[in-house]
Short mmCIF file of C-alpha atoms in Angstrom, two decimals:
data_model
loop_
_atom_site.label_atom_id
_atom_site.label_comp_id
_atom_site.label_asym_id
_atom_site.label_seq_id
_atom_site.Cartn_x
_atom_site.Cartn_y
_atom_site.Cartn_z
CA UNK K 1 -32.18 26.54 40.74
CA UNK K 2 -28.63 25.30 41.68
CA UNK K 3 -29.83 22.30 42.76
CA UNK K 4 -31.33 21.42 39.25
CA UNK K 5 -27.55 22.66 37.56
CA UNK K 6 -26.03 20.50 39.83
CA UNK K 7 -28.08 17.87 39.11
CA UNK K 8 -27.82 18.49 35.22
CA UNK K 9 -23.91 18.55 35.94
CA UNK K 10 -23.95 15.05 37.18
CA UNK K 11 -26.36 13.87 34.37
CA UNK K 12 -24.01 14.78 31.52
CA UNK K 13 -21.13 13.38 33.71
CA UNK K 14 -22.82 10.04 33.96
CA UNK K 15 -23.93 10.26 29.89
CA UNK K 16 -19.98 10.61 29.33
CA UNK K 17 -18.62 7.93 30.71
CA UNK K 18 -17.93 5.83 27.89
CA UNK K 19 -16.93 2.13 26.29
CA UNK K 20 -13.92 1.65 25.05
CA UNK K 21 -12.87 -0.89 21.82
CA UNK K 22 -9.09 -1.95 21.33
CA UNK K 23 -8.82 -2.79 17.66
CA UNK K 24 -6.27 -5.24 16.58
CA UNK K 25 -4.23 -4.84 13.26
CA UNK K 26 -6.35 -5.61 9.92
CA UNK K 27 -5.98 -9.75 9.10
CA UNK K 28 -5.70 -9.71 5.37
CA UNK K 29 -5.97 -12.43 2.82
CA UNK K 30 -6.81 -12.47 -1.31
CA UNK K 31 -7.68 -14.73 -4.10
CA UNK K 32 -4.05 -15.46 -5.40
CA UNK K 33 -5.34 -16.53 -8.79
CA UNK K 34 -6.96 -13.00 -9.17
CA UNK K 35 -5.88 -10.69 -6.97
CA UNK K 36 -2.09 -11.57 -6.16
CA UNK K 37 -0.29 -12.58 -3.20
CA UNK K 38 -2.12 -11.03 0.32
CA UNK K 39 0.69 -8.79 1.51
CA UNK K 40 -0.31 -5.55 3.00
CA UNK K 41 0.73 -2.79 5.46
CA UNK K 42 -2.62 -1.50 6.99
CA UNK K 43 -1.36 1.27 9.45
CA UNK K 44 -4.04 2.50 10.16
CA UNK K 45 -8.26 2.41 10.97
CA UNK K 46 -10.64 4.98 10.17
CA UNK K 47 -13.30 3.98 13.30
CA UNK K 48 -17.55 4.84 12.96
CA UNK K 49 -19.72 3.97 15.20
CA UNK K 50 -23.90 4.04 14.42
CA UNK K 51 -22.58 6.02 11.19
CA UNK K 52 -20.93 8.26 13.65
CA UNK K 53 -17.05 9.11 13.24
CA UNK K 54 -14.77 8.17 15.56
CA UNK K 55 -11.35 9.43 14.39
CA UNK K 56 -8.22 8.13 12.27
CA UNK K 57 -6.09 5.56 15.08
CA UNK K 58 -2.59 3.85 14.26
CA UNK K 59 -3.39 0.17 14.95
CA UNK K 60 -3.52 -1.19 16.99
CA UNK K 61 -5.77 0.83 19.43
CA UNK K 62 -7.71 1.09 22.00
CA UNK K 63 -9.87 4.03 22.04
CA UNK K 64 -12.51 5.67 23.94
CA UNK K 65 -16.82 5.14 22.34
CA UNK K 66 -19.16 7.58 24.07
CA UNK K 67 -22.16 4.69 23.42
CA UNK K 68 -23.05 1.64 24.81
CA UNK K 69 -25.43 -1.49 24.13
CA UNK K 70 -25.94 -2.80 20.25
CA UNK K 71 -23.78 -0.82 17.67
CA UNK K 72 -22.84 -0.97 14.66
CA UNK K 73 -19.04 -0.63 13.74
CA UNK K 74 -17.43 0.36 10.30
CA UNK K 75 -13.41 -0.09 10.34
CA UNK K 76 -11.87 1.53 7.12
CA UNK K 77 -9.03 0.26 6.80
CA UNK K 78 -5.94 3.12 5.92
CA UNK K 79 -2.31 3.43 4.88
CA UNK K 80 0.22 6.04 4.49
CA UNK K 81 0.16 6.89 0.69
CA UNK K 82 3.36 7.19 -0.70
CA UNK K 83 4.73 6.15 2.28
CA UNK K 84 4.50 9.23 3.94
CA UNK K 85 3.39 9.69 7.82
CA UNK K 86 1.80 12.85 6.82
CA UNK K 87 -0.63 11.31 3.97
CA UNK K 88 -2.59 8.71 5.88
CA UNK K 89 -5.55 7.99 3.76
CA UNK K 90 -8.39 5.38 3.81
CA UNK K 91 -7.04 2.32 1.14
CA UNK K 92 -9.91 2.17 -1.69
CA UNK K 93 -9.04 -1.14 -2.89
CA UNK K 94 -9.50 -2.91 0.31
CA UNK K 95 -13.35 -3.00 1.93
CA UNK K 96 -14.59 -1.98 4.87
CA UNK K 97 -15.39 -4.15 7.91
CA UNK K 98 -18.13 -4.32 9.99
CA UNK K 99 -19.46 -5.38 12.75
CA UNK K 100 -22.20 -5.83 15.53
CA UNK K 101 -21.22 -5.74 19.06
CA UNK K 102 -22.95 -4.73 22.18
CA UNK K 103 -20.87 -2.24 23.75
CA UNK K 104 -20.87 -1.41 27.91
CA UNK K 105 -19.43 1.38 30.13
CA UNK K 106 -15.99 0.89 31.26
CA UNK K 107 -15.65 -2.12 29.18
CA UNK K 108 -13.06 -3.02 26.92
CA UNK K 109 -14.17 -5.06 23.78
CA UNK K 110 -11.80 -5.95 21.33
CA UNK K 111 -12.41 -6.24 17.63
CA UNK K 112 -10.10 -7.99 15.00
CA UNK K 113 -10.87 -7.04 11.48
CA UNK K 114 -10.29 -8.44 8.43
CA UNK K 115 -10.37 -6.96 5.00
CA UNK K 116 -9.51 -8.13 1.09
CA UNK K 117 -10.05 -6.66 -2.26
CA UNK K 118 -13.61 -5.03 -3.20
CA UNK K 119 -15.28 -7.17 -5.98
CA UNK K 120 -14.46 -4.46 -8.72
CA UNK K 121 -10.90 -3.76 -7.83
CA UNK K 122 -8.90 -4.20 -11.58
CA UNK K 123 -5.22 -5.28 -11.72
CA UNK K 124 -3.95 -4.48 -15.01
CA UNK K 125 -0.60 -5.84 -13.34
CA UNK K 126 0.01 -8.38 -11.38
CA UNK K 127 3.77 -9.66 -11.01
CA UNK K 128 5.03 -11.77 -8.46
CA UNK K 129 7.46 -13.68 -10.37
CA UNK K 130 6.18 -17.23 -9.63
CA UNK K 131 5.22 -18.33 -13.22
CA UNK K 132 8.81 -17.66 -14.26
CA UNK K 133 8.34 -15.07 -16.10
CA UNK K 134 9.34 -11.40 -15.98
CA UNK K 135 6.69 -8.36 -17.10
CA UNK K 136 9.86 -5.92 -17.25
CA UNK K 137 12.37 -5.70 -19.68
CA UNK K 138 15.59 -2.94 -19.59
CA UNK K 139 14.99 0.40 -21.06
CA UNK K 140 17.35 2.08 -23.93
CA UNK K 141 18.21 4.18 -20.89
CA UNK K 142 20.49 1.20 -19.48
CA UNK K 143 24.30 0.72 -19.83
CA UNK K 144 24.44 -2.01 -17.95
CA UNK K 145 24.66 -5.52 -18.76
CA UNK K 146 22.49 -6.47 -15.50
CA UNK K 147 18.79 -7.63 -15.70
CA UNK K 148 15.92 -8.74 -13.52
CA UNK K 149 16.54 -12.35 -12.63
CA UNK K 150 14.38 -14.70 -10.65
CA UNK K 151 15.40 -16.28 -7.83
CA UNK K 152 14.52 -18.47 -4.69
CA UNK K 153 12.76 -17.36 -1.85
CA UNK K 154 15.08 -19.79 0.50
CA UNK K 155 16.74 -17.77 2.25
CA UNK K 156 15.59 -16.80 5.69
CA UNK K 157 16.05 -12.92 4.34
CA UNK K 158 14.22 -13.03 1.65
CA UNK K 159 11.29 -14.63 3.53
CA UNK K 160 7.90 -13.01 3.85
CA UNK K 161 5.34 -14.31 6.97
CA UNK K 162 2.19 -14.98 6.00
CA UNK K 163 2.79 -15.02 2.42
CA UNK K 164 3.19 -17.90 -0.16
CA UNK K 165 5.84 -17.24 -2.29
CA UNK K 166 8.81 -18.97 -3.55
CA UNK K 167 10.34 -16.93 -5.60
CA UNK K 168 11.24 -12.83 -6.26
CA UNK K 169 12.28 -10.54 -8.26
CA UNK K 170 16.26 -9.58 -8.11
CA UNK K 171 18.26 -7.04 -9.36
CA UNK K 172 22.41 -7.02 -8.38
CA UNK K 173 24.59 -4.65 -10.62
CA UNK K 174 28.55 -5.93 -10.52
CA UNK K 175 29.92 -3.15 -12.86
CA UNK K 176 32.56 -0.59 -12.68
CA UNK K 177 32.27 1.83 -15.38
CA UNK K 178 30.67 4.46 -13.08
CA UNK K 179 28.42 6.00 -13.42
CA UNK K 180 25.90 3.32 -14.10
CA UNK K 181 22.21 3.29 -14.84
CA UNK K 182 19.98 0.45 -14.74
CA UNK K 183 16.35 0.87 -15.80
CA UNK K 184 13.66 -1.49 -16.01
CA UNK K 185 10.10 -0.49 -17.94
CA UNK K 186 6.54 -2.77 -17.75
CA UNK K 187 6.44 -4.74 -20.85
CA UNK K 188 2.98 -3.51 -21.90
CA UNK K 189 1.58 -0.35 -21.96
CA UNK K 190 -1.62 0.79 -19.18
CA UNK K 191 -4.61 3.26 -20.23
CA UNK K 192 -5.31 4.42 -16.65
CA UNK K 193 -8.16 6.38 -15.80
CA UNK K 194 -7.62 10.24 -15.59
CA UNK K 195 -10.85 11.44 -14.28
CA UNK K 196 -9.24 11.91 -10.65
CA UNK K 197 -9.47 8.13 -9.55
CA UNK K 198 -6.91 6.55 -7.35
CA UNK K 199 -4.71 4.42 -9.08
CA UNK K 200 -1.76 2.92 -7.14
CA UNK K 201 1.08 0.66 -7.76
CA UNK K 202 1.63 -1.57 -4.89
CA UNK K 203 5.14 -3.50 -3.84
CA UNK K 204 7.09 -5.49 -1.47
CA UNK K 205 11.02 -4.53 -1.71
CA UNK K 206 14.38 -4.39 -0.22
CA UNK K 207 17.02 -3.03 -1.23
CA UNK K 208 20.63 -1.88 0.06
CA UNK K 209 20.58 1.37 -2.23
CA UNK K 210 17.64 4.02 -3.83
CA UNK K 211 15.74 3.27 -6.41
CA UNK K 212 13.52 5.45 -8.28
CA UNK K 213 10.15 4.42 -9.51
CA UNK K 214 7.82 6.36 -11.99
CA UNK K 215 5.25 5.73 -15.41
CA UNK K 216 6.45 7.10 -18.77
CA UNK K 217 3.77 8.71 -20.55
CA UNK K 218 2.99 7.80 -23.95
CA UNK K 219 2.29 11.45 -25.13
CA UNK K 220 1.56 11.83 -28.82
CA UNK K 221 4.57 14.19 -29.34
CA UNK K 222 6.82 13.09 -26.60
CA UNK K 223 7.54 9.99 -24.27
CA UNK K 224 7.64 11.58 -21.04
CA UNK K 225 9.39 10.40 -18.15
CA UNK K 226 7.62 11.23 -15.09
CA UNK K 227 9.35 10.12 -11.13
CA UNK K 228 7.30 9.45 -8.53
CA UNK K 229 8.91 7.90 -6.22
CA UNK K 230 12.10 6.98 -4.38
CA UNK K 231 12.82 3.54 -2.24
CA UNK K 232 15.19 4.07 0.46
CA UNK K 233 17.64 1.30 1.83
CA UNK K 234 16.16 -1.27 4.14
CA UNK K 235 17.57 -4.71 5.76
CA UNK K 236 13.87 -6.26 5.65
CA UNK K 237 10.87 -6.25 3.18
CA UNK K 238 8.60 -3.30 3.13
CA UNK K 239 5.48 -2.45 1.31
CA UNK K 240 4.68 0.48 -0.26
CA UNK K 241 1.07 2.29 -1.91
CA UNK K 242 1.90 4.60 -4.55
CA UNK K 243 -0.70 7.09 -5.67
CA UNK K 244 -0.99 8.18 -9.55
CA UNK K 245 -3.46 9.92 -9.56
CA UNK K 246 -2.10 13.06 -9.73
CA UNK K 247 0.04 12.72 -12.38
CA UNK K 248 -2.51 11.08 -14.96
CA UNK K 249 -5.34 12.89 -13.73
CA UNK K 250 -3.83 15.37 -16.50
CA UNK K 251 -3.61 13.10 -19.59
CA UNK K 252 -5.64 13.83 -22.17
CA UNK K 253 -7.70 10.70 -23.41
CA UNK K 254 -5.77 7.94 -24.71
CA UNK K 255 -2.87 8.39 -23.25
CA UNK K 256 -1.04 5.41 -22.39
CA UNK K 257 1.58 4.66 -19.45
CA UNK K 258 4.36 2.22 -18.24
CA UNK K 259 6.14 1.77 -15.07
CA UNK K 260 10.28 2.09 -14.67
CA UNK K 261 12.34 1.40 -12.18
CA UNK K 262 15.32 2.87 -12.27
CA UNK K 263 18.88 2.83 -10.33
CA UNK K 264 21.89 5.41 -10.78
CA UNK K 265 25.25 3.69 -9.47
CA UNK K 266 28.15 5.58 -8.69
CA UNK K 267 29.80 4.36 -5.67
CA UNK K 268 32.76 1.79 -5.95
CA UNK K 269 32.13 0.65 -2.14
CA UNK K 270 28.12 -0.72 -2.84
CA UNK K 271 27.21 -3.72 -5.10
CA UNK K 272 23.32 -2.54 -5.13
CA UNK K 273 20.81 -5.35 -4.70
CA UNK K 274 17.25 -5.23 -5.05
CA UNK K 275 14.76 -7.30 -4.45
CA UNK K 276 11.00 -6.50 -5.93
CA UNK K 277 7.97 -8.90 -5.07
CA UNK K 278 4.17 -8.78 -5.74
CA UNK K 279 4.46 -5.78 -7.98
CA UNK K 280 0.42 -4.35 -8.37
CA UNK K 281 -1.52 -2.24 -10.06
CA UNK K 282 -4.69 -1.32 -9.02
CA UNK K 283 -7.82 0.75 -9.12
CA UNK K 284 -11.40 0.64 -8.93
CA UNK K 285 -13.74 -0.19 -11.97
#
């Protein structure tokens, strides 16, 4: 009898010891015509393995696969939603990779996924600022003078790897009669879904002070302001997912929606300066 347990104990030793995969971060590329320019932030991978799950990683990885020889691999690709480290969520938008490999004990096999756009991903906005044109317009809630202008992507600061752009989006406010406000609202107006879809507004941006970003809601009796989200300062470009679908999950039909961005200005020492690129919105048909 304690032979056979010790013999069972070594059997489910030997049936543990497992492969491991290191997965690289997610390549990531679109159709510019349709889909925008291909900048992402893909933090994270949501690993299965023969329909098994793995776990949620931070990329890149290497983790542990208790199988070996042919299997199939499904990579879903993830972000932080809203920014936040604490809402990491798979990205809808983007597709899921797979793969084929033959996995072995002990070894290391590395994987380097790609992803784009799934074929019924919509983009009521897309603006990127390279036809010249600007989809924003200041709100009555202004008093500044200051607009959005267009500029070069030539400086070394302003420049984005990977991505072909050459120009952005720029806000700098030069007045003095503080307090200041400087809002910007989409020129056209979105019916989103409200039936508890994800619906996110995606951005690249810098910036040297906070800026808030929200929808107004085109209510029948009121135009409602509604924030969602603050930018903080940062010396390089980042890119952010914001979620909606919260806030127009409670619409009532019809109800239509457009984006601000706003800035409040009240310090004499800081000449704010913005810069907003490849400005998205997005959700699944």
């Amino acid at each position: 009898m304690l032979l056979s347990l010790i013999m069972a104990s070594c059997d489910r030793k030997k049936e543990l010891i497992p492969s491991y995969l290191h997965i690289t971060k997610f390549s990531f590329t679109t159709n510019f015509a349709t889909q925008g320019a291909a900048t992402s932030d893909i933090s994270d991978v949501q690993v299965y393995a023969n329909s098994q799950y793995m776990g949620t990683y931070e990329l890149p990885v290497t983790i542990p696969i208790p199988l070996s020889g042919l299997t199939y691999l499904q990579l879903v690709p993830g972000i932080k939603e809203n920014g936040s480290p604490n809402s990491r969520i798979p990205y809808v938008p983007y597709i899921t990779y797979t793969d084929t490999i033959i996995l072995a004990e002990t070894r290391v096999d590395t994987v380097r996924p790609n992803t784009t756009y799934k074929p019924n991903a919509f983009f009521p906005l897309i603006e990127d600022f390279e036809d010249q044109s600007v989809s924003f317009a200041k709100s009555g809630n202004s008093n500044t003078i200051d607009s959005v202008k267009i500029i070069t992507v030539g400086n070394p600061e302003l420049f984005m790897p990977g991505v072909n752009s050459k120009f952005t989006g720029f806000i700098e406010m030069n007045g003095t009669n503080f307090p200041e406000i400087f809002e910007i609202t989409s020129l056209n107006s979105y019916l989103l879904p409200n039936r508890g879809t994800d619906v996110f507004i995606e951005l690249d941006y810098k910036t040297n002070t906070f800026v808030q970003i929200g929808i107004y809601a085109e209510k029948p009796t009121i135009y409602e302001q509604i924030p969602l989200y603050v930018l903080y300062p940062t010396d390089t470009y980042k890119k952010i997912y914001i979620n909606l679908k919260v806030e127009v999950s409670d619409f009532d039909a019809g109800v239509k929606s457009k984006i601000f961005f706003g800035i409040y200005h009240n310090d004499v020492n800081l000449q704010p300066r913005v810069y907003l690129d490849n400005i998205k919105l997005v959700y699944l048909n």
